[in-house]
Amino acid sequence: MSLNNPVWQKLHETALKAPSSSGVYMWRNSQGTVIYVGKAKNLKNRLSSYFAGNKDIKTRLLVSHAQSIEYITTANEYEAFLLENNLIKKYTPRYNIDLKDGKSYPVIRITKEEFPRLFKTRYVIQDGSTYYGPFPDVAALDSFIDALYRIYPIRLCKKFKKRNAPCMYYHIGRCKAPCCEKISKESYSEFFGEIYELLEGKGDNTIEKITMEMKNAAKQMNFEKAARLRDGLAALNKLQNQNVVEDFSQEDRDYIAHYREGELVSFTVLKIRGGKMQGRDNYRVTSLNEDNELLPEFMNAYYTDASDIPPSIYVTTQEGLDFITRWVKETFDIETNIILVTDSIENAPRHKAAIEMTIQNAKEDIIRRLRERGDTPAMQELKEILNLPSLPVRIEGFDIAHIGGRLPVASLISFYNGNPDKKNYRYFRLKTTDGIIDDFNSMREATSRRYSRLLNEGAELPDLIMIDGGIGQVNAVDGVLKSLGLNIPIVGLAKRDEELYVPHNPNPILVPKRSDGLRLLQRVRDETHRFATTQNQKLRTKFNTQNLFKDITGVGEKRAAVLLKKYVTLEDLCAAAVSEVSELLKIDEELAKTILTEAHVLLDNQNTAKEKARKSLGAVGTTWQKAASAQSTIDLASAALDDESLDDDDDLDKSKLQVADEEPDYD
């Protein structure tokens, strides 16, 4: 919204005139509809912040849709918290958390009737029925319920009516026909007593009964029935395994965590009842609140019934949660402990494992959401920040990885519509900078090979190139593109302060840390770094595990193995006497002398390469941070290799991964 816009000026004036007390504020659109409700410890400061500095796209969207601001002062922040909750429930504003899509996993419902019925449902009705779940694995739940129906002759009819004659299920042994008084209420209740124990994890006798029934069916050659019972047992085992965390106490509790990407937030609630995990529920929301305000807002929307609130709730932050503890007590007249998961709490490893699982589920849900919708807000923001001619739908990122100048690798990763496009990942074994540390020339070589090939093939070019580095790397790549006659926008992301650089402008572009556009570039940068490091690690492992003695003229695999066992390094071999080598390899001294001469040449070449790399540490093409890192890495390389993980990109389609050095026509 323009600064000269009368509506914007009116809103800004309202914010500046707001009192410095706590309270609740409401944004209304031109129709008078409340589109956002927020609380503040200081109304003036909070409202004024909406009009100060460069705001991210979601905040600008809110302000652009607003026509007026109203506020209500309160005596303290806790009262503001209560009032905010009431107003959110009253108005259900567009930009506040809404849980209408929650609790979508199916549950088992056992009706409260004289002769109960058991079935799967996704709706919880407060009519006295007993519910178990939710269960994320629907197929396993269906198999389990089918097994129960075949073991227990309970009714399947939706409505219970007195009948004169039993239905077909009675005649095939699938129901005891309580509708015709063929079974007493007490005997029928025994079935459900066993089912309750089974669902609560105490039904060892029932499991034995199902197992025995399965074996009997097999003995009678009724293999179809035996197979169904076997599948039911497998489903029960699967359901119980996914709901149990080993060694957890019997205390009922919830674990709550969230993960956010811009305005998108996913909450995960891990419900533990009787020592068993009853489900992992994800709640997709959008919110303009700060991170420290999200959890209180969510918990107030989530806990609406006293029976749903456990004695303990474990969270990742306690900021602002004193209000929740007090609110639960005053609203529901129950006590609950809200516990921050730290190393100092009792049974910390178990609780940390549970909260990490909760965070991971929330993160995975965010990834799915971004994949489903594309990261359009971030791309739109980058278009505005960088003055791009079009949305950066295709972004290609580059990074360099090496160890003291050895085995340099350039990674190329591709993002499409704001998400990784792994089939278009590439990596390059660099030739011009092998043995030296020169980030500028490394970037030049990688981008020259990449875009020369795309030009020759007439392939699609990216909308934006992201370089992991500052103005030097950006200018180096820009020179390559200009020489190729290309005009692809370039941006560099410098790690130190997360600053953006564009070609030939030494002044960085500073964007808010919560910017959607910055977040997308960070994702690209992190992926380029991961991919480059992974490929470099693989090359280093291959290099460090090969037998260097095989490079000596006159030494084959068998002789190389003997030399490696005896001398280990080229230095030790070069220090050996000719007679010693002759006797060890069972060769004449003339050949032994030749081998030692070749070994000295090989060692000299290695030392020359190391000195070349050392001298390049302070060269123009290397930032001081990378130079210091490289020098430290040289000293620690051997130790680091012991802990390397070489499977970071197992999810990459290796059949489509192109390695430039293995192709006849370089990428």
XYZ file of C-alpha atoms in Angstrom, residues 125-530:
406
model
C -20.131 -37.244 19.200
C -20.502 -36.485 22.901
C -23.284 -39.019 23.573
C -21.532 -41.237 26.118
C -19.872 -43.452 23.505
C -16.323 -44.686 24.153
C -13.648 -43.754 21.622
C -10.198 -45.179 20.933
C -7.649 -43.593 18.646
C -7.144 -41.738 16.434
C -5.330 -44.255 14.209
C -3.273 -42.876 11.279
C -2.989 -46.285 9.540
C -6.507 -46.743 8.170
C -5.780 -50.037 6.387
C -4.455 -51.630 9.568
C -7.477 -50.357 11.487
C -9.867 -51.896 8.951
C -8.091 -55.273 9.181
C -8.192 -55.143 12.964
C -11.920 -54.352 13.110
C -12.655 -57.117 10.617
C -10.761 -59.571 12.854
C -12.808 -58.435 15.872
C -16.059 -59.048 13.990
C -14.935 -62.587 13.139
C -13.880 -63.431 16.699
C -16.697 -61.750 18.628
C -20.326 -62.345 17.526
C -21.405 -58.750 18.199
C -24.189 -57.002 16.322
C -23.500 -55.214 13.043
C -26.897 -53.546 12.485
C -26.955 -49.744 12.744
C -30.260 -49.590 14.629
C -31.152 -52.031 17.359
C -34.745 -53.324 17.012
C -36.552 -56.195 18.664
C -37.124 -58.906 16.082
C -39.064 -62.136 15.937
C -36.498 -63.935 13.793
C -32.732 -63.429 13.649
C -30.989 -62.156 10.530
C -28.458 -63.917 8.317
C -25.488 -63.016 10.550
C -26.931 -65.193 13.319
C -27.234 -68.193 11.027
C -23.602 -67.931 9.845
C -22.335 -67.522 13.410
C -21.384 -63.855 13.128
C -23.915 -62.482 15.651
C -25.610 -63.843 18.780
C -28.873 -62.061 17.883
C -29.479 -59.942 21.007
C -32.428 -58.499 19.050
C -34.148 -61.890 19.458
C -32.962 -62.375 23.062
C -30.649 -65.207 21.984
C -27.987 -63.886 24.390
C -28.197 -62.174 27.773
C -26.893 -58.672 28.398
C -24.266 -60.027 30.816
C -22.888 -62.564 28.301
C -22.854 -59.947 25.548
C -21.017 -57.505 27.834
C -18.264 -60.090 28.341
C -17.346 -59.720 24.669
C -16.859 -56.002 25.060
C -14.961 -56.459 28.299
C -12.335 -58.375 26.333
C -12.433 -55.859 23.473
C -11.889 -52.954 25.894
C -8.844 -54.735 27.347
C -7.499 -55.402 23.892
C -7.851 -51.752 22.842
C -6.248 -50.602 26.072
C -3.282 -52.913 25.541
C -4.214 -55.358 28.284
C -5.838 -58.052 26.179
C -3.269 -60.848 26.287
C -6.050 -63.432 26.679
C -7.828 -62.078 23.612
C -4.634 -62.236 21.565
C -4.189 -65.844 22.650
C -7.804 -66.534 21.685
C -7.307 -65.068 18.207
C -4.067 -67.040 17.811
C -5.762 -70.279 18.869
C -8.696 -69.605 16.535
C -6.234 -69.064 13.689
C -4.429 -72.337 14.395
C -7.699 -74.262 14.625
C -8.851 -72.807 11.312
C -5.596 -73.936 9.716
C -5.954 -77.442 11.178
C -9.461 -77.659 9.722
C -7.964 -76.542 6.393
C -10.070 -73.378 6.519
C -7.137 -71.382 5.229
C -9.180 -68.347 4.212
C -10.343 -67.802 7.787
C -6.863 -68.469 9.133
C -5.426 -65.871 6.784
C -7.991 -63.269 7.865
C -7.176 -63.864 11.517
C -3.459 -63.704 10.766
C -3.982 -60.342 9.036
C -5.995 -59.138 12.029
C -3.161 -60.030 14.414
C -0.649 -58.299 12.162
C -2.862 -55.209 12.057
C -3.219 -55.216 15.848
C 0.539 -55.468 16.225
C 0.994 -52.585 13.792
C -1.537 -50.410 15.583
C -0.007 -51.119 18.983
C 3.563 -50.586 17.766
C 2.761 -47.194 16.284
C 1.052 -46.083 19.490
C 3.671 -47.187 22.012
C 6.855 -45.354 22.962
C 9.160 -47.722 24.787
C 9.694 -47.237 28.540
C 7.368 -44.234 28.813
C 5.561 -43.827 32.110
C 1.813 -44.365 32.462
C 1.208 -40.626 32.888
C -1.330 -39.119 30.485
C 0.238 -36.237 28.591
C 0.378 -34.294 25.342
C 3.400 -33.119 23.371
C 2.841 -30.003 21.269
C 5.255 -28.451 18.759
C 5.015 -26.440 15.576
C 7.000 -25.677 12.469
C 6.567 -22.570 10.371
C 7.435 -21.344 6.904
C 6.370 -17.716 6.549
C 2.653 -17.435 7.262
C 2.172 -21.222 7.068
C 2.227 -23.023 10.417
C 1.707 -26.691 11.185
C 1.101 -27.875 14.733
C 1.485 -31.493 15.786
C -0.063 -32.891 18.945
C 1.281 -36.167 20.249
C -1.256 -37.683 22.638
C -0.016 -40.171 25.236
C -2.644 -41.977 27.276
C -1.868 -44.828 29.648
C 1.729 -44.843 28.454
C 0.722 -45.307 24.815
C 0.726 -42.918 21.920
C -2.850 -42.657 20.733
C -2.193 -40.645 17.623
C -0.178 -37.983 15.851
C -2.480 -35.175 14.743
C -1.356 -32.377 12.421
C -3.210 -29.074 12.337
C -2.660 -26.746 9.403
C -3.107 -23.080 10.207
C -2.112 -19.633 9.035
C -1.168 -16.922 11.479
C 0.473 -13.509 11.490
C 1.479 -13.806 15.139
C 5.089 -13.858 16.257
C 6.596 -17.264 17.047
C 6.351 -16.743 20.799
C 2.596 -16.072 20.493
C 1.663 -19.050 18.329
C 1.610 -21.756 20.982
C -0.695 -19.974 23.474
C -3.110 -19.107 20.661
C -3.114 -22.683 19.387
C -3.580 -24.263 22.829
C -6.539 -22.057 23.589
C -8.161 -23.040 20.287
C -7.296 -26.717 20.731
C -8.381 -27.375 24.329
C -12.133 -26.842 24.463
C -13.184 -29.662 26.801
C -11.867 -30.520 30.252
C -11.787 -34.226 29.396
C -9.255 -33.535 26.623
C -6.750 -31.808 28.887
C -4.128 -34.184 30.373
C -2.287 -33.614 33.667
C 0.903 -32.682 31.780
C 1.567 -30.883 28.510
C 5.136 -30.843 27.150
C 6.140 -27.963 24.876
C 9.183 -26.482 23.143
C 8.793 -23.014 24.661
C 7.160 -21.696 27.809
C 7.023 -18.088 26.679
C 3.526 -16.786 27.280
C 2.250 -20.068 28.712
C 1.709 -18.812 32.255
C -1.531 -17.426 30.900
C -2.581 -20.862 29.642
C -2.007 -22.529 33.025
C -4.124 -19.902 34.715
C -6.757 -19.986 31.977
C -7.144 -23.794 32.235
C -7.631 -23.529 35.996
C -10.193 -20.719 35.797
C -12.078 -22.103 32.775
C -12.142 -25.848 33.456
C -11.322 -25.955 37.174
C -8.532 -28.489 36.663
C -4.789 -28.413 37.214
C -2.336 -29.101 34.417
C 1.449 -28.742 34.244
C 2.933 -27.133 31.153
C 6.516 -28.377 31.017
C 9.347 -27.077 28.877
C 11.367 -29.992 27.475
C 14.992 -29.474 28.525
C 17.933 -31.636 29.555
C 17.218 -30.935 33.220
C 13.742 -32.457 33.497
C 13.174 -36.002 34.741
C 13.456 -38.658 32.013
C 14.727 -35.968 29.657
C 15.902 -38.329 26.859
C 12.449 -39.870 26.530
C 10.640 -36.535 26.484
C 13.172 -35.048 24.046
C 12.665 -37.996 21.720
C 8.907 -37.472 21.808
C 9.131 -33.723 21.199
C 11.588 -34.276 18.338
C 9.080 -36.650 16.776
C 6.423 -33.993 17.181
C 8.581 -31.324 15.530
C 9.479 -33.646 12.673
C 5.820 -34.414 11.963
C 5.035 -30.705 11.847
C 8.004 -30.081 9.534
C 6.984 -32.867 7.196
C 3.480 -31.450 6.983
C 4.898 -28.034 6.034
C 7.003 -29.656 3.307
C 3.906 -31.356 1.933
C 1.968 -28.107 1.982
C 4.698 -26.226 0.133
C 4.909 -29.008 -2.409
C 1.149 -28.957 -2.916
C 0.736 -25.230 -3.370
C 4.171 -24.079 -4.546
C 5.943 -21.269 -2.721
C 4.244 -18.452 -4.610
C 4.417 -15.824 -1.814
C 8.200 -16.278 -1.575
C 8.663 -16.117 -5.351
C 6.498 -13.009 -5.542
C 8.523 -11.355 -2.809
C 11.825 -12.197 -4.548
C 10.460 -10.712 -7.760
C 9.780 -7.451 -5.931
C 12.993 -7.354 -3.887
C 15.313 -8.133 -6.814
C 13.275 -6.320 -9.497
C 13.048 -9.508 -11.562
C 11.256 -9.465 -14.934
C 9.192 -12.522 -13.993
C 8.496 -14.890 -11.110
C 11.599 -16.992 -10.296
C 9.804 -20.270 -10.945
C 13.078 -22.038 -11.820
C 15.972 -21.209 -9.475
C 19.398 -22.818 -9.884
C 21.902 -22.653 -7.023
C 25.668 -23.236 -6.949
C 28.137 -24.003 -4.166
C 31.757 -25.173 -4.010
C 33.131 -27.888 -1.710
C 36.743 -29.005 -1.296
C 39.198 -29.955 1.414
C 42.185 -27.678 1.381
C 41.855 -27.274 -2.382
C 41.804 -31.032 -2.994
C 39.040 -32.722 -4.953
C 36.999 -29.553 -5.584
C 33.359 -30.122 -6.468
C 30.688 -27.674 -7.614
C 27.076 -28.527 -6.896
C 24.158 -27.396 -9.016
C 20.697 -27.812 -7.536
C 17.381 -26.777 -9.013
C 14.190 -25.508 -7.376
C 10.965 -25.451 -9.366
C 7.923 -23.567 -8.112
C 9.644 -23.133 -4.749
C 10.453 -26.825 -4.205
C 13.499 -29.055 -4.869
C 13.580 -30.571 -8.364
C 16.082 -33.370 -7.754
C 16.026 -34.827 -11.236
C 17.818 -31.658 -12.365
C 20.613 -31.792 -9.771
C 24.167 -31.985 -11.150
C 27.690 -31.890 -9.800
C 30.979 -30.987 -11.486
C 34.495 -32.252 -10.825
C 36.442 -29.008 -11.178
C 39.655 -29.065 -13.224
C 40.969 -25.501 -13.292
C 41.126 -25.167 -9.501
C 42.154 -28.687 -8.491
C 44.840 -28.264 -5.840
C 44.216 -24.572 -5.151
C 41.581 -22.617 -3.257
C 39.947 -20.143 -5.610
C 36.211 -19.763 -5.178
C 35.873 -17.169 -7.931
C 37.439 -19.332 -10.652
C 35.613 -22.393 -9.316
C 32.291 -20.581 -9.793
C 33.419 -19.425 -13.243
C 34.222 -22.965 -14.352
C 31.001 -24.487 -13.013
C 28.670 -21.853 -14.467
C 30.556 -21.739 -17.773
C 30.196 -25.482 -18.243
C 26.548 -25.436 -17.193
C 25.247 -22.592 -19.326
C 27.441 -23.295 -22.352
C 25.790 -26.670 -22.500
C 22.267 -25.301 -22.043
C 22.908 -22.817 -24.843
C 24.263 -25.502 -27.171
C 21.267 -27.753 -26.480
C 18.727 -24.943 -26.670
C 17.479 -26.035 -23.222
C 15.375 -24.011 -20.784
C 17.309 -21.413 -18.793
C 16.573 -20.618 -15.128
C 14.694 -17.507 -14.015
C 17.242 -16.820 -11.264
C 20.727 -18.042 -10.336
C 21.618 -18.113 -6.637
C 25.285 -18.160 -5.612
C 26.434 -19.200 -2.149
C 28.720 -16.239 -1.567
C 29.126 -12.483 -1.710
C 29.750 -9.797 -4.305
C 33.015 -11.377 -5.567
C 31.407 -14.674 -6.484
C 28.369 -12.907 -7.958
C 30.531 -10.677 -10.203
C 32.571 -13.694 -11.331
C 29.429 -15.515 -12.472
C 28.018 -12.365 -14.056
C 31.178 -12.100 -16.185
C 30.681 -15.656 -17.435
C 27.036 -15.009 -18.375
C 27.898 -11.774 -20.169
C 30.578 -13.569 -22.203
C 27.929 -16.111 -23.235
C 25.467 -13.363 -24.175
C 23.053 -14.336 -21.377
C 21.068 -12.005 -19.141
C 19.962 -14.270 -16.301
C 19.374 -12.499 -12.936
C 21.916 -13.432 -10.243
C 21.768 -13.081 -6.466
C 24.375 -14.003 -3.887
C 23.475 -15.024 -0.333
C 26.254 -14.324 2.155
C 26.119 -16.623 5.184
C 27.540 -14.201 7.725
C 24.585 -11.794 7.925
C 22.214 -13.399 5.398
C 22.700 -10.434 3.059
C 21.739 -10.427 -0.621
C 24.155 -9.223 -3.317
C 23.448 -8.426 -6.943
C 26.127 -7.897 -9.638
C 28.369 -4.805 -9.440
C 26.659 -3.396 -6.351
C 28.837 -3.641 -3.227
C 25.952 -2.546 -1.014
C 23.952 -5.574 0.155
C 20.174 -5.806 0.124
C 18.901 -6.281 3.667
C 15.600 -8.083 4.101
C 13.696 -9.008 7.276
C 14.760 -12.308 8.837
C 11.175 -13.562 8.569
C 10.975 -12.694 4.877
C 9.417 -15.411 2.703
C 11.837 -14.584 -0.099
C 14.874 -14.891 2.163
C 13.534 -18.167 3.512
C 13.311 -19.594 -0.012
C 16.867 -18.520 -0.837
C 18.076 -20.057 2.422
C 16.453 -23.345 1.459
C 18.206 -23.232 -1.920
C 21.537 -22.306 -0.294
C 21.298 -25.062 2.324
C 20.499 -27.642 -0.344
C 23.438 -26.571 -2.532
C 25.750 -26.859 0.457
C 24.400 -30.283 1.454
